[in-house]
């Protein structure tokens, strides 16, 4: 055996053998050098050591951490690549176990865990999990997993400048975390609970906004503007969104916004698939119960019943009434109290259109004589056929736009006052509707004098020279209808009101059962409702004024139920 001097080894067979012996000796003292990272000069600034051999710096290199973890696992497995290299396996195993002590585990996790998570290094995370579980240190790993998910999620939720991408980023974080939990942490129950708790923690740090944006995200996917997703893709996406929904404490906020968006999609025929709509509502019901989803279910039921009703109408005697002409009538019958409140308008309908309403009303009241129909022209729409010198076009317009355009069948130019008096449209809505017909890409009317302001003396002429290349069916901007429907979405006040009623009802139920409770005990029993102490105080004062509960005369924090 040659000596291990610092000079160059002689070029002889013995020197080659000596090199091999050196490798064996290093192996017996600690980690094998096989497959290690490129050698560097020994560090003296706190780098980890194992049996006298320097371990790699890991704070900026996941590849070095990968090597380090692999070496630890090799040591503990008793052989490298299945071939024993170390005659003293006990020494090597003890050295490896030394580096699975609490101090070293904490140091490695602090420097390297986030690197593995950020780069989705599943095999190395799995190796880390196996190693730390073998010495009972998996809770340290679980703590770092929780910290990473919460920190990443909080940065997504609290970034007000990126609201438009919040849901997409949350879905990506959930998919990433689930994959790591399943493949690296082997679906460990404790890690699964940690993942759930982490999402519930950070997603509710920003009150109400995640719930609102989740509803809007679904609206963008369920409407006609969504990307062409297959049924399988859509069902999978719904499942992923509902997995995020499960963590929300403000589920009532989600329901309020989702209900308004659903109403808009159904009223304007903008739902890409009623089956997908039903899937979402069914999943909401499964998570929150039938009472929570009842309104959404009734809305979809109204659409189904309207389809059946329309089929029956088209086969009825009324549909053969000579007044129907060649106009195809579609009607949605909406139950009062189920749908968002839509503003009414006493619109003066042209005889040709009002005849259709009268015929359908006769049919409906013959079926349901005790009911009453109220027409909602502000959300109705029509398809008109219009002949221009350059060809026939189909115009998709709101009912307000339709009523105005039909006036020009009898005159080429009409004044503002005449239009107002012969339509009955509210002045604000009338001006919006006239703007939509005189500005934008589809200018069917010409206004005198020019300009955006519409005065009492304004005159409107039909645009006979209108042309729109390449399209036979043209959709006119419906400013007024959009504003009506957007008004339905301003639900913050209604959400607060409904939440207040629900909170008061819950307080009365609990107080009736327990008779007397302190405010802190009452708050704990209201776990099912997201409530802040300031909101609880406000509702307690309201119930005291209404005579449902009373404050204790000696203890102001104690409340009694009043029978």
Coordinates of C-alpha atoms in Angstrom, one line a residue:
X1 CA 0.0 0.0 0.0
X2 CA 1.4 3.4 -0.9
X3 CA 1.3 6.3 1.5
X4 CA -1.3 9.0 1.2
X5 CA 1.1 11.9 0.7
X6 CA 0.2 15.2 -0.9
X7 CA 2.6 14.7 -3.9
X8 CA 1.7 13.1 -7.2
X9 CA 1.4 9.3 -7.0
X10 CA 4.0 7.2 -8.9
X11 CA 2.8 5.9 -12.2
X12 CA 2.7 2.2 -11.3
X13 CA 0.1 -0.5 -10.7
X14 CA 0.5 0.0 -7.0
X15 CA -0.3 3.7 -7.3
X16 CA -3.6 2.8 -9.0
X17 CA -4.4 0.4 -6.3
X18 CA -3.4 3.0 -3.8
X19 CA -6.0 5.4 -5.3
X20 CA -8.7 2.8 -4.9
X21 CA -7.7 2.1 -1.3
X22 CA -7.9 5.8 -0.6
X23 CA -11.4 5.9 -1.9
X24 CA -12.3 2.9 0.3
X25 CA -10.8 4.6 3.3
X26 CA -12.8 7.7 2.7
X27 CA -15.9 5.6 2.2
X28 CA -15.3 3.9 5.6
X29 CA -15.0 7.3 7.3
X30 CA -18.1 8.8 5.9
X31 CA -20.0 9.6 2.7
X32 CA -18.9 8.0 -0.6
X33 CA -17.6 10.5 -3.2
X34 CA -19.3 8.6 -6.0
X35 CA -21.7 10.7 -8.0
X36 CA -21.0 13.8 -5.9
X37 CA -21.0 17.3 -7.1
X38 CA -17.8 18.9 -8.5
X39 CA -15.1 19.2 -5.8
X40 CA -14.4 22.6 -4.2
X41 CA -11.9 23.7 -1.6
X42 CA -13.0 22.6 1.9
X43 CA -15.3 25.1 3.6
X44 CA -14.7 26.4 7.1
X45 CA -17.8 28.6 7.4
X46 CA -20.2 26.1 8.9
X47 CA -20.6 23.7 6.0
X48 CA -22.0 20.3 7.2
X49 CA -19.5 17.5 7.7
X50 CA -20.1 13.8 7.8
X51 CA -17.4 11.5 9.2
X52 CA -14.7 14.0 8.3
X53 CA -16.0 14.5 4.7
X54 CA -17.4 17.9 3.8
X55 CA -21.1 18.0 2.6
X56 CA -22.1 20.4 -0.1
X57 CA -23.4 23.9 0.4
X58 CA -27.2 23.6 -0.3
X59 CA -28.6 27.1 0.2
X60 CA -28.4 27.9 -3.5
X61 CA -28.2 24.5 -5.2
X62 CA -31.0 22.0 -5.2
X63 CA -28.6 19.6 -7.1
X64 CA -26.2 19.6 -4.2
X65 CA -29.1 18.9 -1.8
X66 CA -30.2 16.1 -4.0
X67 CA -26.7 14.6 -3.8
X68 CA -26.5 15.0 0.0
X69 CA -29.9 13.3 0.5
X70 CA -29.0 10.5 -1.8
X71 CA -25.7 9.9 0.1
X72 CA -27.6 9.8 3.4
X73 CA -30.0 7.3 2.0
X74 CA -27.2 5.2 0.6
X75 CA -25.5 5.1 4.0
X76 CA -28.6 4.0 5.7
X77 CA -29.4 1.4 3.1
X78 CA -26.2 -0.5 3.9
X79 CA -24.7 -0.5 0.4
X80 CA -24.2 1.7 -2.6
X81 CA -26.0 0.6 -5.7
X82 CA -26.4 -2.8 -4.1
X83 CA -22.6 -3.5 -3.9
X84 CA -21.0 -3.3 -0.5
X85 CA -18.1 -0.9 -0.6
X86 CA -17.5 -0.2 3.1
X87 CA -16.2 -2.9 5.4
X88 CA -17.5 -0.9 8.3
X89 CA -21.1 -0.4 7.6
X90 CA -21.8 0.4 11.2
X91 CA -19.5 3.4 11.1
X92 CA -21.1 4.7 8.0
X93 CA -24.7 4.2 9.3
X94 CA -23.8 5.9 12.6
X95 CA -22.3 8.8 10.7
X96 CA -25.5 9.1 8.6
X97 CA -27.7 9.0 11.6
X98 CA -25.7 11.8 13.1
X99 CA -26.8 13.9 10.2
X100 CA -30.4 13.1 10.8
X101 CA -30.2 14.6 14.3
X102 CA -32.5 17.5 15.1
X103 CA -29.8 20.2 14.5
X104 CA -28.9 19.0 11.0
X105 CA -32.5 18.3 10.0
X106 CA -33.5 21.8 10.9
X107 CA -30.5 23.3 9.1
X108 CA -31.2 21.3 5.9
X109 CA -34.9 22.1 5.9
X110 CA -34.2 25.8 6.5
X111 CA -31.8 26.0 3.6
X112 CA -33.1 23.5 1.1
X113 CA -36.8 22.6 1.5
X114 CA -38.1 25.7 -0.4
X115 CA -35.7 25.0 -3.3
X116 CA -37.1 21.5 -3.7
X117 CA -40.7 22.8 -3.5
X118 CA -40.2 25.7 -6.0
X119 CA -38.6 23.3 -8.6
X120 CA -41.1 20.5 -8.0
X121 CA -38.3 18.0 -7.2
X122 CA -40.7 15.2 -6.3
X123 CA -38.1 12.4 -6.0
X124 CA -35.9 14.4 -3.7
X125 CA -38.9 15.5 -1.6
X126 CA -39.9 11.9 -1.3
X127 CA -36.4 10.9 -0.3
X128 CA -36.4 13.7 2.3
X129 CA -39.7 12.4 3.6
X130 CA -38.5 8.8 3.9
X131 CA -35.3 9.8 5.7
X132 CA -36.9 12.1 8.2
X133 CA -39.8 9.7 8.9
X134 CA -37.2 7.0 9.6
X135 CA -35.9 9.0 12.6
X136 CA -39.3 10.5 13.6
X137 CA -38.6 14.0 12.2
X138 CA -41.5 14.1 9.8
X139 CA -43.2 16.8 11.8
X140 CA -40.3 19.2 11.1
X141 CA -40.8 18.5 7.4
X142 CA -44.6 19.0 7.8
X143 CA -44.0 22.3 9.5
X144 CA -41.9 23.5 6.6
X145 CA -44.6 22.3 4.1
X146 CA -47.2 24.3 6.0
X147 CA -45.0 27.4 6.0
X148 CA -44.3 27.2 2.3
X149 CA -47.9 26.7 1.3
X150 CA -49.2 29.5 3.5
X151 CA -46.5 31.9 2.4
X152 CA -47.0 31.2 -1.3
X153 CA -50.8 31.3 -1.0
X154 CA -50.8 34.5 1.1
X155 CA -48.7 36.3 -1.6
X156 CA -51.3 35.3 -4.2
X157 CA -54.3 36.3 -2.2
X158 CA -53.0 39.7 -0.9
X159 CA -51.7 40.9 -4.2
X160 CA -54.4 43.4 -5.1
X161 CA -52.7 44.3 -8.3
X162 CA -53.2 40.8 -9.7
X163 CA -56.8 40.1 -8.9
X164 CA -57.3 38.9 -12.5
X165 CA -54.9 36.0 -12.0
X166 CA -55.7 35.1 -8.4
X167 CA -57.9 32.1 -9.1
X168 CA -55.6 30.7 -11.8
X169 CA -52.6 31.0 -9.4
X170 CA -54.6 29.4 -6.6
X171 CA -55.5 26.5 -8.8
X172 CA -51.9 26.1 -9.8
X173 CA -50.7 26.1 -6.1
X174 CA -53.4 23.6 -5.2
X175 CA -52.4 21.3 -8.0
X176 CA -48.8 21.5 -7.1
X177 CA -49.4 21.0 -3.4
X178 CA -51.7 18.0 -4.1
X179 CA -49.1 16.4 -6.3
X180 CA -46.4 16.7 -3.7
X181 CA -48.7 15.4 -1.0
X182 CA -49.7 12.4 -3.1
X183 CA -46.3 11.5 -4.7
X184 CA -43.7 12.7 -2.3
X185 CA -45.5 12.5 1.1
X186 CA -47.4 9.3 0.1
X187 CA -50.8 10.8 1.1
X188 CA -49.7 11.0 4.7
X189 CA -52.9 12.0 6.6
X190 CA -51.1 14.5 8.8
X191 CA -49.6 16.2 5.8
X192 CA -53.1 16.2 4.2
X193 CA -54.6 17.9 7.2
X194 CA -51.8 20.4 7.2
X195 CA -52.4 21.2 3.5
X196 CA -56.1 21.8 4.2
X197 CA -55.5 24.0 7.2
X198 CA -52.9 26.0 5.3
X199 CA -55.3 26.8 2.5
X200 CA -58.1 27.7 4.9
X201 CA -55.8 30.0 6.7
X202 CA -54.4 32.1 3.9
X203 CA -57.4 32.2 1.6
X204 CA -59.5 33.9 4.3
X205 CA -57.0 36.5 5.2
X206 CA -58.5 38.8 2.5
X207 CA -62.2 38.9 3.4
X208 CA -64.7 38.3 0.6
X209 CA -62.5 39.0 -2.4
X210 CA -61.4 35.4 -3.1
X211 CA -65.0 34.3 -2.9
X212 CA -66.1 37.1 -5.4
X213 CA -63.2 36.3 -7.8
X214 CA -63.9 32.6 -7.7
X215 CA -67.5 33.2 -8.7
X216 CA -66.4 35.5 -11.6
X217 CA -63.8 32.9 -12.7
X218 CA -66.6 30.3 -13.1
X219 CA -68.7 32.9 -14.9
X220 CA -65.9 33.4 -17.4
X221 CA -65.7 29.7 -18.0
X222 CA -69.4 28.9 -18.1
X223 CA -70.2 31.7 -20.5
X224 CA -69.9 31.7 -24.3
X225 CA -66.5 33.5 -24.2
X226 CA -64.8 30.6 -22.6
X227 CA -62.1 28.7 -24.5
X228 CA -63.3 25.6 -26.3
X229 CA -62.9 23.1 -23.5
X230 CA -64.1 19.5 -23.9
X231 CA -66.7 18.2 -21.5
X232 CA -64.0 16.3 -19.7
X233 CA -61.9 19.4 -19.3
X234 CA -64.9 21.4 -18.0
X235 CA -65.8 18.8 -15.5
X236 CA -62.2 18.7 -14.3
X237 CA -62.0 22.4 -14.0
X238 CA -65.3 22.6 -12.0
X239 CA -63.9 20.0 -9.6
X240 CA -60.7 22.0 -9.1
X241 CA -62.6 25.3 -8.5
X242 CA -64.9 23.6 -6.0
X243 CA -61.8 22.3 -4.2
X244 CA -60.8 25.9 -3.6
X245 CA -64.5 26.8 -2.8
X246 CA -64.3 24.3 0.1
X247 CA -61.8 26.5 1.9
X248 CA -63.8 29.7 1.8
X249 CA -65.4 31.0 5.0
X250 CA -67.4 33.5 3.0
X251 CA -69.4 31.0 1.0
X252 CA -72.4 33.3 1.2
X253 CA -70.4 35.9 -0.7
X254 CA -69.6 33.4 -3.4
X255 CA -73.3 32.3 -3.6
X256 CA -74.5 35.9 -4.0
X257 CA -72.1 36.8 -6.9
X258 CA -72.6 33.4 -8.5
X259 CA -76.4 33.8 -8.4
X260 CA -76.2 37.2 -10.1
X261 CA -73.8 35.8 -12.8
X262 CA -76.0 32.8 -13.3
X263 CA -79.0 35.0 -13.8
X264 CA -77.3 37.0 -16.5
X265 CA -76.1 33.9 -18.3
X266 CA -79.6 32.3 -18.3
X267 CA -81.5 35.5 -19.1
X268 CA -79.4 36.4 -22.1
X269 CA -78.9 32.8 -23.3
X270 CA -75.2 33.1 -22.7
X271 CA -74.7 29.8 -20.9
X272 CA -72.4 27.5 -22.9
X273 CA -73.9 24.4 -21.3
X274 CA -76.9 23.9 -19.0
X275 CA -75.4 20.5 -18.0
X276 CA -72.3 22.3 -16.7
X277 CA -74.4 24.8 -14.8
X278 CA -76.2 21.9 -13.2
X279 CA -72.9 20.2 -12.3
X280 CA -71.7 23.3 -10.5
X281 CA -75.0 23.7 -8.5
X282 CA -74.9 20.0 -7.6
X283 CA -71.4 20.3 -6.2
X284 CA -72.4 23.4 -4.2
X285 CA -75.3 21.4 -2.8
X286 CA -73.1 18.5 -1.9
X287 CA -70.7 20.8 0.0
X288 CA -73.1 23.2 1.6
X289 CA -76.5 21.4 1.8
X290 CA -79.8 21.8 0.0
X291 CA -80.8 25.1 1.7
X292 CA -77.7 26.8 0.5
X293 CA -78.2 25.8 -3.2
X294 CA -82.0 26.1 -3.2
X295 CA -82.2 29.4 -5.1
X296 CA -79.7 28.3 -7.7
X297 CA -81.7 25.0 -8.2
X298 CA -85.0 26.9 -8.6
X299 CA -83.4 29.2 -11.3
X300 CA -82.3 26.2 -13.3
X301 CA -85.7 24.6 -12.8
X302 CA -87.4 27.7 -14.2
X303 CA -85.4 27.4 -17.4
X304 CA -86.3 23.7 -17.7
X305 CA -90.0 24.5 -17.1
X306 CA -89.9 27.3 -19.5
X307 CA -88.7 25.0 -22.2
X308 CA -91.5 22.6 -21.6
X309 CA -94.0 25.4 -21.4
X310 CA -92.8 26.9 -24.7
X311 CA -93.1 23.5 -26.4
X312 CA -96.7 23.1 -25.2
X313 CA -97.4 26.7 -26.4
X314 CA -96.2 25.9 -29.9
X315 CA -98.5 22.9 -30.1
X316 CA -101.5 24.8 -28.6
X317 CA -104.5 26.4 -30.3
X318 CA -103.2 29.9 -29.3
X319 CA -100.1 29.5 -31.3
X320 CA -102.2 29.1 -34.4
X321 CA -103.8 32.5 -33.8
X322 CA -103.6 34.6 -36.9
X323 CA -102.0 37.5 -34.9
X324 CA -98.8 35.5 -34.4
X325 CA -97.7 35.9 -38.0
X326 CA -94.2 34.7 -38.8
X327 CA -92.6 35.9 -35.6
X328 CA -91.0 33.2 -33.4
X329 CA -91.6 33.9 -29.8
X330 CA -89.4 32.6 -26.9
X331 CA -90.5 33.2 -23.3
X332 CA -88.8 32.5 -20.0
X333 CA -91.2 32.4 -17.0
X334 CA -89.4 33.3 -13.9
X335 CA -90.7 32.8 -10.4
X336 CA -90.9 36.0 -8.2
X337 CA -88.5 35.8 -5.3
X338 CA -86.1 33.4 -7.0
X339 CA -84.4 35.7 -9.4
X340 CA -82.6 39.0 -8.7
X341 CA -85.0 42.0 -8.8
X342 CA -85.2 43.4 -12.3
X343 CA -86.5 47.0 -12.8
X344 CA -89.9 47.2 -14.4
X345 CA -90.7 49.5 -17.4
X346 CA -94.1 50.4 -18.9
X347 CA -92.8 50.0 -22.5
X348 CA -95.2 50.9 -25.3
X349 CA -95.0 47.9 -27.5
X350 CA -95.8 48.0 -31.3
X351 CA -99.0 46.2 -32.0
X352 CA -97.3 43.4 -33.8
X353 CA -95.2 42.6 -30.7
X354 CA -97.9 43.2 -28.1
X355 CA -100.2 40.7 -29.9
X356 CA -97.6 38.0 -29.2
X357 CA -97.6 38.9 -25.5
X358 CA -101.4 38.8 -25.4
X359 CA -101.6 35.4 -27.1
X360 CA -99.0 33.9 -24.8
X361 CA -100.7 35.4 -21.7
X362 CA -104.0 33.8 -22.7
X363 CA -102.3 30.4 -23.1
X364 CA -100.4 30.7 -19.8
X365 CA -103.4 31.8 -17.7
X366 CA -105.4 29.0 -19.1
X367 CA -102.8 26.7 -17.7
X368 CA -102.4 28.6 -14.4
X369 CA -105.5 30.8 -13.8
X370 CA -104.4 31.9 -10.3
X371 CA -101.1 33.4 -11.4
X372 CA -100.1 36.8 -12.9
X373 CA -97.6 37.6 -15.5
X374 CA -95.4 40.7 -15.4
X375 CA -93.3 41.3 -18.5
X376 CA -89.6 42.4 -18.1
X377 CA -88.7 44.3 -21.2
X378 CA -85.4 45.6 -19.8
X379 CA -83.8 42.2 -20.3
X380 CA -85.6 41.0 -23.4
X381 CA -83.9 40.8 -26.8
X382 CA -84.9 40.3 -30.4
X383 CA -83.5 39.3 -33.8
X384 CA -84.6 41.7 -36.6
X385 CA -84.4 41.2 -40.3
X386 CA -83.4 44.5 -42.0
X387 CA -83.1 45.1 -45.8
X388 CA -80.3 47.5 -46.9
X389 CA -79.3 48.5 -50.4
X390 CA -76.2 46.3 -49.9
X391 CA -78.1 43.3 -48.7
X392 CA -80.2 41.8 -45.9
X393 CA -78.8 41.7 -42.4
X394 CA -80.0 40.1 -39.1
X395 CA -79.7 42.5 -36.2
X396 CA -79.5 41.1 -32.6
X397 CA -80.9 43.9 -30.4
X398 CA -82.4 44.6 -27.1
X399 CA -86.1 45.1 -26.9
X400 CA -85.6 48.8 -26.3
X401 CA -83.5 49.0 -29.4
X402 CA -86.1 47.0 -31.4
X403 CA -89.0 49.2 -30.4
X404 CA -87.1 52.3 -31.5
X405 CA -85.9 50.8 -34.8
X406 CA -89.4 49.7 -35.7
X407 CA -90.6 53.3 -35.5
X408 CA -88.5 53.9 -38.7
X409 CA -90.7 51.6 -40.7
X410 CA -93.1 54.6 -40.9
X411 CA -90.7 57.5 -41.2
X412 CA -87.2 58.1 -42.4
X413 CA -86.4 60.8 -39.7
X414 CA -87.9 61.1 -36.2
X415 CA -87.3 63.6 -33.4
X416 CA -86.3 62.7 -29.9
X417 CA -89.6 63.8 -28.3
X418 CA -91.5 61.6 -30.7
X419 CA -89.4 58.6 -29.8
X420 CA -89.8 59.2 -26.1
X421 CA -93.6 59.7 -26.4
X422 CA -94.1 56.6 -28.5
X423 CA -92.0 54.2 -26.5
X424 CA -92.5 55.2 -22.9
X425 CA -88.8 54.4 -22.2
X426 CA -87.3 56.3 -19.2
X427 CA -85.3 59.2 -20.4
X428 CA -82.0 57.9 -19.0
X429 CA -82.5 54.5 -20.6
X430 CA -83.7 56.1 -23.8
X431 CA -80.6 58.2 -24.2
X432 CA -78.4 55.2 -23.5
X433 CA -80.3 53.2 -26.1
X434 CA -80.1 56.0 -28.7
X435 CA -76.3 56.3 -28.0
X436 CA -75.9 52.6 -28.8
X437 CA -77.7 53.0 -32.1
X438 CA -75.7 56.1 -33.2
X439 CA -72.2 55.4 -31.9
X440 CA -69.8 52.4 -31.9
X441 CA -69.3 49.9 -34.7
X442 CA -72.9 49.5 -35.6
X443 CA -74.4 52.9 -36.4
X444 CA -77.9 52.2 -37.6
X445 CA -79.1 55.8 -36.9
X446 CA -77.7 59.2 -37.7
X447 CA -78.1 62.1 -35.2
X448 CA -78.5 65.8 -35.8
X449 CA -76.8 67.8 -34.5
X450 CA -73.7 65.6 -34.2
X451 CA -72.0 65.1 -30.8
X452 CA -72.6 62.9 -27.8
X453 CA -75.2 65.0 -26.1
X454 CA -78.8 64.2 -26.9
X455 CA -81.1 67.2 -26.6
X456 CA -84.9 67.6 -26.8
X457 CA -84.5 68.9 -30.3
X458 CA -82.3 66.1 -31.6
X459 CA -83.3 64.4 -34.9
X460 CA -82.6 60.8 -35.8
X461 CA -82.5 59.4 -39.4
X462 CA -82.4 55.8 -40.5
X463 CA -79.0 54.8 -42.0
X464 CA -80.0 53.4 -45.4
X465 CA -76.3 53.3 -46.4
X466 CA -75.4 51.1 -43.5
X467 CA -73.0 48.2 -44.4
X468 CA -71.1 45.6 -42.4
X469 CA -68.8 43.5 -44.5
X470 CA -68.6 39.8 -44.0
X471 CA -71.3 39.3 -41.4
X472 CA -74.9 38.5 -42.0
X473 CA -75.9 38.5 -38.3
X474 CA -74.8 41.6 -36.4
X475 CA -75.0 42.2 -32.6
X476 CA -75.7 45.7 -31.6
X477 CA -74.1 47.0 -28.4
X478 CA -76.7 46.8 -25.7
X479 CA -75.5 49.5 -23.2
X480 CA -78.8 49.8 -21.4
X481 CA -79.2 46.0 -20.9
X482 CA -75.6 45.7 -19.8
X483 CA -76.2 48.4 -17.1
X484 CA -79.4 46.7 -15.9
X485 CA -77.6 43.4 -15.6
X486 CA -74.5 44.9 -14.0
X487 CA -76.9 46.5 -11.5
X488 CA -77.9 43.0 -10.5
X489 CA -74.2 42.2 -9.6
X490 CA -73.9 45.1 -7.1
X491 CA -74.6 42.7 -4.3
X492 CA -72.3 43.9 -1.5
X493 CA -75.1 45.6 0.3
X494 CA -77.4 42.6 -0.1
X495 CA -74.7 40.2 1.0
X496 CA -74.2 42.2 4.2
X497 CA -78.0 42.4 4.8
X498 CA -78.5 38.7 4.2
X499 CA -75.5 37.8 6.4
X500 CA -76.9 40.0 9.2
X501 CA -80.3 38.2 9.0
X502 CA -78.6 34.8 9.1
X503 CA -76.5 35.8 12.0
X504 CA -79.4 37.1 14.0
X505 CA -81.4 33.9 13.4
X506 CA -78.4 31.8 14.5
X507 CA -78.0 33.9 17.7
X508 CA -81.7 33.5 18.6
X509 CA -81.5 29.7 18.0
X510 CA -78.4 29.3 20.2
X511 CA -79.7 31.6 22.9
X512 CA -83.1 29.8 23.0
X513 CA -81.2 26.5 23.5
X514 CA -78.7 27.7 26.2
X515 CA -80.8 30.5 27.8
X516 CA -77.7 32.4 28.9
X517 CA -74.3 32.9 27.3
X518 CA -71.3 35.2 27.4
X519 CA -70.3 36.9 24.1
X520 CA -67.2 34.8 23.9
X521 CA -69.1 31.5 24.4
X522 CA -71.7 32.7 21.8
X523 CA -68.9 33.5 19.3
X524 CA -67.5 30.0 19.7
X525 CA -70.9 28.4 19.0
X526 CA -71.2 30.4 15.8
X527 CA -68.4 28.6 14.1
X528 CA -70.7 27.7 11.1
X529 CA -71.0 31.4 10.3
X530 CA -68.0 33.7 9.4
X531 CA -68.4 36.5 12.0
X532 CA -66.2 39.1 13.4
X533 CA -66.6 40.2 17.0
X534 CA -67.6 43.7 15.9
X535 CA -70.4 42.2 13.7
X536 CA -71.5 40.1 16.6
X537 CA -71.7 43.1 18.9
X538 CA -73.8 45.0 16.3
X539 CA -76.3 42.1 16.0
X540 CA -76.6 41.6 19.7
X541 CA -77.5 45.3 20.1
X542 CA -80.1 44.9 17.3
X543 CA -81.6 41.8 19.0
X544 CA -81.7 43.6 22.4
X545 CA -83.7 46.5 20.7
X546 CA -86.0 43.9 19.2
X547 CA -86.6 42.3 22.5
X548 CA -85.2 38.8 21.7
X549 CA -82.4 38.9 24.2
X550 CA -81.4 41.0 27.2
X551 CA -78.0 42.0 28.7
X552 CA -77.3 40.9 32.2
X553 CA -77.7 43.8 34.7
X554 CA -74.4 43.1 36.6
X555 CA -72.3 41.5 33.8
X556 CA -72.4 43.4 30.5
X557 CA -70.7 40.5 28.7
X558 CA -73.5 38.1 29.6
X559 CA -76.7 37.8 27.6
X560 CA -80.1 36.1 28.4
X561 CA -82.7 34.8 26.1
X562 CA -86.1 36.5 26.4
X563 CA -88.9 34.0 26.0

